[in-house]
Tab-separated table of C-alpha atoms and ligand atoms in Angstrom:
chain	number	residue	atom	x	y	z
A	1	MET	CA	72.935	87.890	-139.552
A	2	SER	CA	74.412	84.695	-140.687
A	3	ARG	CA	73.334	81.107	-140.643
A	4	PHE	CA	76.853	80.402	-139.402
A	5	TRP	CA	76.208	82.174	-136.096
A	6	SER	CA	75.413	80.096	-133.058
A	7	ALA	CA	72.060	80.630	-131.338
A	8	VAL	CA	73.906	82.553	-128.573
A	9	THR	CA	75.420	84.908	-131.099
A	10	HIS	CA	71.990	85.592	-132.639
A	11	GLY	CA	70.622	86.462	-129.236
A	12	LEU	CA	73.410	88.894	-128.069
A	13	THR	CA	72.858	92.669	-127.602
A	14	PRO	CA	76.522	93.883	-127.435
A	15	TYR	CA	77.684	96.825	-125.347
A	16	VAL	CA	78.245	100.028	-127.362
A	17	PRO	CA	81.353	101.875	-126.013
A	18	GLY	CA	81.496	105.717	-126.100
A	19	GLU	CA	82.748	106.771	-129.428
A	20	GLN	CA	86.425	107.601	-130.191
A	21	PRO	CA	85.939	110.072	-133.131
A	22	LYS	CA	88.788	111.368	-135.239
A	23	ILE	CA	87.926	115.047	-135.269
A	24	ASP	CA	90.448	117.785	-135.053
A	25	ASN	CA	90.587	119.903	-131.895
A	26	LEU	CA	87.921	117.698	-130.359
A	27	VAL	CA	86.966	118.372	-126.706
A	28	LYS	CA	86.429	114.730	-125.709
A	29	LEU	CA	84.420	114.480	-122.567
A	30	ASN	CA	82.443	111.233	-123.308
A	31	THR	CA	84.300	108.197	-122.001
A	32	ASN	CA	85.600	109.258	-118.553
A	33	GLU	CA	89.266	109.049	-119.529
A	34	HIS	CA	91.795	110.916	-117.376
A	35	PRO	CA	92.564	114.389	-118.751
A	36	TYR	CA	96.345	114.190	-118.084
A	37	GLY	CA	98.849	111.594	-119.259
A	38	PRO	CA	99.957	108.742	-116.927
A	39	SER	CA	103.000	108.923	-114.550
A	40	PRO	CA	106.230	109.420	-116.489
A	41	ARG	CA	107.528	106.367	-114.654
A	42	VAL	CA	104.888	104.242	-116.448
A	43	ILE	CA	106.112	105.438	-119.865
A	44	GLU	CA	109.731	104.787	-118.802
A	45	ALA	CA	108.908	101.261	-117.623
A	46	ILE	CA	107.056	100.466	-120.834
A	47	HIS	CA	110.111	101.745	-122.879
A	48	GLU	CA	112.305	99.460	-120.834
A	49	ALA	CA	110.051	96.435	-121.322
A	50	THR	CA	110.036	97.093	-125.100
A	51	SER	CA	112.948	94.765	-125.890
A	52	ASP	CA	113.853	91.405	-127.391
A	53	ALA	CA	112.146	89.905	-124.300
A	54	LEU	CA	108.849	90.448	-126.167
A	55	ARG	CA	109.537	87.157	-127.951
A	56	LEU	CA	108.778	85.434	-124.650
A	57	TYR	CA	105.262	84.987	-123.159
A	58	PRO	CA	104.499	87.219	-120.215
A	59	ASP	CA	104.101	85.821	-116.709
A	60	PRO	CA	100.610	84.242	-116.898
A	61	ASN	CA	100.005	85.155	-113.208
A	62	ALA	CA	101.406	88.734	-113.429
A	63	ASP	CA	102.957	88.050	-109.984
A	64	ARG	CA	104.910	91.264	-109.832
A	65	LEU	CA	101.719	93.208	-110.312
A	66	LYS	CA	99.735	91.179	-107.837
A	67	THR	CA	102.496	91.683	-105.291
A	68	ALA	CA	102.553	95.452	-105.832
A	69	LEU	CA	98.792	95.752	-105.555
A	70	ALA	CA	98.702	93.464	-102.516
A	71	ALA	CA	101.255	95.742	-100.760
A	72	ARG	CA	99.364	98.958	-101.769
A	73	HIS	CA	96.086	97.704	-100.495
A	74	GLY	CA	97.158	95.732	-97.443
A	75	VAL	CA	96.070	92.282	-98.570
A	76	GLN	CA	97.858	89.053	-99.566
A	77	PRO	CA	98.798	88.471	-103.259
A	78	ASN	CA	96.400	85.455	-103.423
A	79	GLN	CA	93.537	87.877	-102.741
A	80	VAL	CA	94.330	89.849	-105.941
A	81	PHE	CA	93.050	89.011	-109.494
A	82	VAL	CA	94.144	90.949	-112.536
A	83	GLY	CA	92.714	91.167	-115.952
A	84	ASN	CA	92.615	92.923	-119.377
A	85	GLY	CA	90.748	95.936	-118.065
A	86	SER	CA	88.113	95.657	-115.443
A	87	ASP	CA	85.629	94.713	-118.046
A	88	GLU	CA	87.381	91.433	-118.390
A	89	VAL	CA	87.586	91.007	-114.586
A	90	LEU	CA	83.813	91.709	-114.414
A	91	ALA	CA	83.104	89.280	-117.279
A	92	HIS	CA	84.838	86.486	-115.403
A	93	ALA	CA	82.975	87.436	-112.207
A	94	PHE	CA	79.672	87.183	-114.087
A	95	GLN	CA	80.504	83.774	-115.301
A	96	GLY	CA	82.382	82.415	-112.298
A	97	LEU	CA	80.728	84.052	-109.226
A	98	LEU	CA	77.492	85.764	-110.098
A	99	LYS	CA	75.505	83.091	-112.015
A	100	HIS	CA	73.321	81.112	-109.679
A	101	GLU	CA	69.795	79.780	-109.499
A	102	LEU	CA	68.549	82.947	-107.705
A	103	PRO	CA	68.721	86.089	-109.762
A	104	LEU	CA	71.577	88.579	-109.715
A	105	TRP	CA	70.380	91.952	-108.256
A	106	MET	CA	71.745	95.177	-109.721
A	107	PRO	CA	70.507	98.781	-110.053
A	108	ASP	CA	68.172	99.544	-112.907
A	109	ILE	CA	70.393	102.497	-113.864
A	110	SER	CA	74.045	101.618	-113.747
A	111	TYR	CA	76.862	100.339	-115.923
A	112	SER	CA	75.267	99.209	-119.150
A	113	PHE	CA	77.792	96.378	-119.638
A	114	TYR	CA	76.189	94.352	-116.784
A	115	PRO	CA	73.091	93.339	-118.683
A	116	VAL	CA	75.240	92.552	-121.699
A	117	TYR	CA	77.284	90.037	-119.587
A	118	CYS	CA	74.025	88.607	-118.313
A	119	GLY	CA	72.979	87.949	-121.897
A	120	LEU	CA	76.359	86.395	-122.786
A	121	TYR	CA	76.581	84.061	-119.839
A	122	GLY	CA	72.906	83.401	-119.320
A	123	VAL	CA	72.735	85.085	-115.862
A	124	GLN	CA	69.180	85.692	-114.583
A	125	SER	CA	68.906	89.196	-113.191
A	126	ARG	CA	66.606	91.619	-111.365
A	127	ALA	CA	66.887	95.371	-111.865
A	128	VAL	CA	66.434	97.091	-108.493
A	129	PRO	CA	65.106	100.719	-109.158
A	130	LEU	CA	67.190	103.652	-107.981
A	131	THR	CA	65.335	105.980	-105.698
A	132	ALA	CA	63.614	109.128	-106.975
A	133	ASP	CA	66.837	111.066	-106.601
A	134	LEU	CA	68.767	108.439	-108.531
A	135	SER	CA	70.570	106.975	-105.508
A	136	ILE	CA	71.020	103.380	-104.341
A	137	ASP	CA	69.015	102.577	-101.158
A	138	ALA	CA	70.948	99.774	-99.305
A	139	ARG	CA	67.613	98.482	-97.851
A	140	ASP	CA	66.506	97.521	-101.326
A	141	TYR	CA	69.267	95.031	-101.487
A	142	LEU	CA	68.598	93.204	-98.255
A	143	PRO	CA	66.549	89.901	-98.186
A	144	GLN	CA	62.801	90.841	-98.059
A	145	ASP	CA	60.017	88.405	-97.039
A	146	GLY	CA	62.289	85.516	-97.529
A	147	VAL	CA	63.326	86.649	-101.065
A	148	ARG	CA	67.071	87.220	-101.408
A	149	ALA	CA	69.541	87.878	-104.199
A	150	GLY	CA	71.565	85.080	-105.709
A	151	ALA	CA	74.415	87.675	-106.084
A	152	ILE	CA	74.581	91.456	-106.189
A	153	ILE	CA	76.603	93.912	-108.304
A	154	PHE	CA	76.716	97.711	-108.362
A	155	PRO	CA	79.202	100.440	-109.123
A	156	ASN	CA	80.287	102.742	-106.384
A	157	PRO	CA	80.252	105.655	-107.149
A	158	ASN	CA	77.442	104.592	-109.472
A	159	ALA	CA	77.772	105.180	-113.185
A	160	PRO	CA	76.363	107.178	-114.875
A	161	THR	CA	75.024	109.078	-111.967
A	162	GLY	CA	78.325	109.733	-110.092
A	163	ARG	CA	76.551	109.269	-106.733
A	164	LEU	CA	78.408	107.654	-103.903
A	165	LEU	CA	76.936	105.018	-101.555
A	166	PRO	CA	78.615	105.648	-98.109
A	167	LEU	CA	80.801	102.727	-96.959
A	168	ALA	CA	78.484	101.953	-94.075
A	169	ASP	CA	75.679	101.236	-96.516
A	170	VAL	CA	77.960	99.118	-98.670
A	171	GLU	CA	78.770	97.157	-95.541
A	172	ARG	CA	74.989	96.774	-94.756
A	173	ILE	CA	74.518	95.152	-98.128
A	174	VAL	CA	77.485	92.805	-97.800
A	175	ALA	CA	76.734	91.852	-94.169
A	176	GLY	CA	73.003	91.396	-94.930
A	177	ASN	CA	73.630	88.923	-97.710
A	178	PRO	CA	76.052	86.397	-96.273
A	179	ASP	CA	75.075	83.718	-98.813
A	180	ALA	CA	75.499	85.872	-101.899
A	181	VAL	CA	78.571	87.321	-103.542
A	182	VAL	CA	78.520	91.076	-103.629
A	183	VAL	CA	80.714	92.738	-106.314
A	184	VAL	CA	81.371	96.391	-105.770
A	185	ASP	CA	82.655	97.979	-108.980
A	186	GLU	CA	84.898	100.815	-107.790
A	187	ALA	CA	86.068	102.113	-111.190
A	188	TYR	CA	85.646	105.670	-110.006
A	189	VAL	CA	86.215	105.468	-106.246
A	190	ASP	CA	89.555	107.189	-106.223
A	191	PHE	CA	87.900	110.506	-107.054
A	192	GLY	CA	85.986	110.730	-103.811
A	193	GLY	CA	84.977	107.566	-102.084
A	194	ASP	CA	86.187	105.259	-99.401
A	195	SER	CA	87.054	101.815	-100.880
A	196	ALA	CA	85.296	98.639	-99.706
A	197	ILE	CA	88.680	96.924	-99.881
A	198	SER	CA	89.000	97.673	-96.139
A	199	LEU	CA	86.064	95.194	-95.616
A	200	VAL	CA	87.426	92.229	-97.629
A	201	GLY	CA	89.172	90.810	-94.518
A	202	THR	CA	85.775	90.678	-92.682
A	203	TYR	CA	83.441	89.458	-95.467
A	204	PRO	CA	84.311	86.411	-97.523
A	205	ASN	CA	81.455	87.222	-99.941
A	206	LEU	CA	82.807	90.615	-101.041
A	207	LEU	CA	84.669	91.277	-104.231
A	208	VAL	CA	85.950	94.773	-105.033
A	209	VAL	CA	86.821	95.590	-108.644
A	210	HIS	CA	89.168	98.442	-109.705
A	211	THR	CA	90.563	99.714	-113.007
A	212	PHE	CA	93.746	101.473	-114.114
A	213	SER	CA	91.712	103.230	-116.832
A	214	LYS	CA	90.419	106.168	-114.873
A	215	SER	CA	92.451	107.416	-111.796
A	216	ARG	CA	95.717	105.998	-113.166
A	217	SER	CA	95.174	107.384	-116.683
A	218	LEU	CA	95.914	104.023	-118.365
A	219	ALA	CA	92.698	103.237	-120.336
A	220	GLY	CA	94.899	102.419	-123.295
A	221	LEU	CA	96.925	99.840	-121.403
A	222	ARG	CA	93.907	97.693	-120.405
A	223	VAL	CA	94.506	96.708	-116.778
A	224	GLY	CA	91.932	96.055	-114.111
A	225	PHE	CA	91.943	94.078	-110.865
A	226	ALA	CA	89.745	92.547	-108.078
A	227	ILE	CA	90.416	92.097	-104.459
A	228	GLY	CA	88.581	89.678	-102.227
A	229	HIS	CA	88.688	86.513	-100.178
A	230	ARG	CA	91.193	84.074	-101.731
A	231	ASP	CA	88.436	81.581	-102.584
A	232	LEU	CA	86.665	84.182	-104.772
A	233	VAL	CA	89.969	85.026	-106.456
A	234	GLU	CA	90.680	81.251	-106.932
A	235	GLY	CA	87.270	81.049	-108.678
A	236	LEU	CA	88.156	83.851	-110.996
A	237	GLU	CA	91.514	82.205	-111.756
A	238	ARG	CA	89.788	79.052	-112.760
A	239	VAL	CA	87.635	80.976	-115.271
A	240	LYS	CA	90.557	83.014	-116.584
A	241	ASN	CA	92.743	79.896	-116.982
A	242	SER	CA	89.901	78.326	-119.012
A	243	PHE	CA	89.785	81.399	-121.293
A	244	ASN	CA	93.134	83.155	-121.734
A	245	SER	CA	96.308	82.372	-119.850
A	246	TYR	CA	97.968	85.644	-120.685
A	247	PRO	CA	95.532	88.513	-120.412
A	248	LEU	CA	98.239	91.028	-119.428
A	249	ASP	CA	101.093	91.444	-121.816
A	250	ARG	CA	104.616	92.291	-120.784
A	251	LEU	CA	104.209	96.125	-121.398
A	252	ALA	CA	100.918	96.169	-119.476
A	253	ILE	CA	102.495	94.405	-116.441
A	254	ALA	CA	105.544	96.688	-116.543
A	255	GLY	CA	103.490	99.920	-116.916
A	256	ALA	CA	100.962	98.896	-114.237
A	257	VAL	CA	103.599	98.037	-111.691
A	258	ALA	CA	105.343	101.365	-112.286
A	259	SER	CA	101.978	103.122	-111.837
A	260	VAL	CA	101.308	101.486	-108.486
A	261	GLU	CA	104.793	102.501	-107.320
A	262	ASP	CA	104.203	106.124	-108.108
A	263	GLU	CA	101.841	107.027	-105.312
A	264	ALA	CA	102.784	110.760	-105.440
A	265	TRP	CA	101.613	111.088	-109.063
A	266	PHE	CA	98.429	109.201	-108.275
A	267	GLN	CA	97.501	111.286	-105.309
A	268	ASP	CA	98.379	114.543	-107.088
A	269	SER	CA	96.547	113.819	-110.307
A	270	CYS	CA	93.288	112.662	-108.449
A	271	ARG	CA	93.419	115.880	-106.432
A	272	LYS	CA	93.667	117.931	-109.693
A	273	VAL	CA	90.700	116.210	-111.323
A	274	VAL	CA	88.575	116.613	-108.133
A	275	ALA	CA	89.433	120.395	-107.984
A	276	THR	CA	88.388	120.788	-111.617
A	277	ARG	CA	85.222	118.843	-110.938
A	278	GLU	CA	84.178	121.140	-108.057
A	279	GLU	CA	84.813	124.212	-110.299
A	280	LEU	CA	82.841	122.650	-113.170
A	281	VAL	CA	79.878	121.842	-110.860
A	282	ALA	CA	79.848	125.453	-109.645
A	283	GLN	CA	79.879	126.859	-113.186
A	284	MET	CA	77.234	124.404	-114.515
A	285	THR	CA	75.027	125.238	-111.531
A	286	ALA	CA	75.391	128.931	-112.298
A	287	LEU	CA	74.142	128.202	-115.788
A	288	GLY	CA	70.991	126.730	-114.334
A	289	PHE	CA	71.952	123.053	-114.546
A	290	GLU	CA	70.891	120.603	-111.932
A	291	VAL	CA	74.096	118.634	-111.135
A	292	LEU	CA	73.907	115.378	-109.100
A	293	PRO	CA	76.548	115.262	-106.376
A	294	SER	CA	79.492	113.540	-107.976
A	295	ALA	CA	82.358	111.440	-106.308
A	296	ALA	CA	83.584	110.438	-109.792
A	297	ASN	CA	85.652	111.986	-112.608
A	298	PHE	CA	82.408	112.912	-114.447
A	299	ILE	CA	79.265	114.786	-113.584
A	300	PHE	CA	75.664	113.990	-114.448
A	301	ALA	CA	73.604	117.063	-115.158
A	302	ARG	CA	70.383	118.240	-116.699
A	303	HIS	CA	68.851	121.644	-117.526
A	304	PRO	CA	65.193	122.055	-116.495
A	305	GLN	CA	64.296	123.987	-119.676
A	306	ARG	CA	66.431	122.103	-122.250
A	307	ASP	CA	66.289	118.762	-123.848
A	308	GLY	CA	69.272	116.597	-123.064
A	309	ALA	CA	69.592	115.094	-126.558
A	310	GLU	CA	69.422	118.523	-128.146
A	311	LEU	CA	72.061	119.899	-125.792
A	312	ALA	CA	74.337	116.978	-126.658
A	313	ALA	CA	73.880	117.634	-130.420
A	314	ALA	CA	74.486	121.275	-130.030
A	315	LEU	CA	77.693	120.636	-128.192
A	316	ARG	CA	78.727	118.180	-130.848
A	317	GLN	CA	78.348	120.815	-133.562
A	318	ARG	CA	81.004	122.699	-131.657
A	319	ALA	CA	83.285	119.698	-131.533
A	320	ILE	CA	82.573	118.978	-127.878
A	321	ILE	CA	81.458	115.396	-127.189
A	322	VAL	CA	79.617	114.333	-124.012
A	323	ARG	CA	77.593	111.160	-123.305
A	324	HIS	CA	73.742	111.118	-123.600
A	325	PHE	CA	71.774	107.960	-122.773
A	326	LYS	CA	68.440	107.427	-124.395
A	327	ALA	CA	67.237	105.438	-121.421
A	328	PRO	CA	64.106	106.022	-119.302
A	329	ARG	CA	64.547	108.377	-116.360
A	330	ILE	CA	67.939	109.664	-117.470
A	331	ASP	CA	67.252	110.797	-121.050
A	332	GLN	CA	67.412	114.443	-120.024
A	333	PHE	CA	70.887	114.179	-118.418
A	334	LEU	CA	74.291	114.663	-119.872
A	335	ARG	CA	77.210	112.686	-118.492
A	336	ILE	CA	80.291	114.971	-118.768
A	337	THR	CA	83.801	113.692	-118.081
A	338	VAL	CA	85.958	116.171	-116.075
A	339	GLY	CA	88.557	117.261	-118.519
A	340	THR	CA	91.379	119.751	-118.114
A	341	ASP	CA	90.531	123.241	-116.768
A	342	GLU	CA	90.773	124.474	-120.417
A	343	GLN	CA	88.458	121.872	-121.766
A	344	CYS	CA	85.890	122.556	-119.058
A	345	ALA	CA	86.123	126.273	-119.722
A	346	ILE	CA	85.444	125.621	-123.425
A	347	LEU	CA	82.493	123.375	-122.439
A	348	VAL	CA	80.944	126.013	-120.074
A	349	GLY	CA	81.481	128.773	-122.715
A	350	ALA	CA	79.706	126.724	-125.412
A	351	LEU	CA	76.801	125.895	-123.080
A	352	ALA	CA	76.405	129.499	-122.115
A	353	GLU	CA	76.154	130.394	-125.773
A	354	ILE	CA	73.697	127.515	-126.567
A	355	LEU	CA	71.462	128.488	-123.658
A	356	LYS	CA	71.203	132.130	-125.078
A	357	ASN	CA	69.309	130.870	-128.127
B	1	PMP	N1	83.046	99.710	-114.573
B	1	PMP	C1	82.487	100.822	-114.776
B	1	PMP	C2	81.469	101.334	-113.883
B	1	PMP	C3	82.889	101.636	-115.937
B	1	PMP	O1	82.334	102.825	-116.083
B	1	PMP	C4	83.898	101.174	-116.725
B	1	PMP	C5	84.423	101.980	-117.916
B	1	PMP	N2	83.595	101.881	-119.090
B	1	PMP	C6	84.470	99.909	-116.462
B	1	PMP	C7	84.052	99.242	-115.339
B	1	PMP	C8	85.510	99.267	-117.339
B	1	PMP	O2	86.635	99.922	-117.436
B	1	PMP	P1	87.983	99.218	-117.946
B	1	PMP	O3	87.555	98.028	-118.688
B	1	PMP	O4	88.535	100.202	-118.871
B	1	PMP	O5	88.843	98.835	-116.801
């Protein structure tokens, strides 16, 4: 607290990221990072970009990256917006596209940064409850009795549940709300979903947000992007150019372009994570856990006889870190990132031991 803070600062409830502890031999399964390093071509490109040219500002528009992403996703470069991680892209969307007189609708259980942005930018919101099995029901997002959303945002797959909403249901929401922007946060879609990017040519109210932090193993580089109608992208550019002209530095642009160009690495590493996930789900189920169907690089699981917080604490004593949320309806669940096969084996071994006691 300080009398020098503005009223807005006093009122903020900041997001708390998953911890990054400095513990030896830690099995870190708490922040959904990729278990393997990025494409070697990314490292090479970053080495090459590490030169005297760093005295110069980067391209404020990151045109090379937009062109590469546009080609990869079959859209025009002016339909692509890039930012310093998808968190920054989302922040600009909250301020520039999601703040209207009518409230923003979002799931009651989803990415916990959304309410934080609502607080920061003064966005009125309405939490739409997930169904009893913790899924999104598209019908809950359609106008009802003349009441409609001012805008809509949800992750797909949802976080922290990992559940996927089929593309046809995403389309129902977008088509059913022609006067509201719908942001689909596809941070985890590469691990098992069909992207709604295929719909942006049809729906001018759809913005799809992606990140390089998960499927491209570049959480440390901070690159995210959005694809949508060029008018939506222009809105985001207006906000960005009123905030920070250079969100992506030279190394980030070079690394991200190289990542997009290495499609083989991308496909292969996503496949590996999915294979490990399926094995992990089978082993956790055998231990008596109830595991929600996951289309992401994490699973969401609870044990009918064990307390979620106690399980997380017992794992922590064994230097294994998973994420536990003290929120209603999900406080018995653990969100566990899919690690390497070895890390998952250590996790399953530890859980088997804990459950014996
Ligand atoms: N969206 C969702 C649903 C996430 O879980 C995360 C990761 N915390 C992000 C966006 C942000 O990822 P980044 O800023 O690293 O791109």
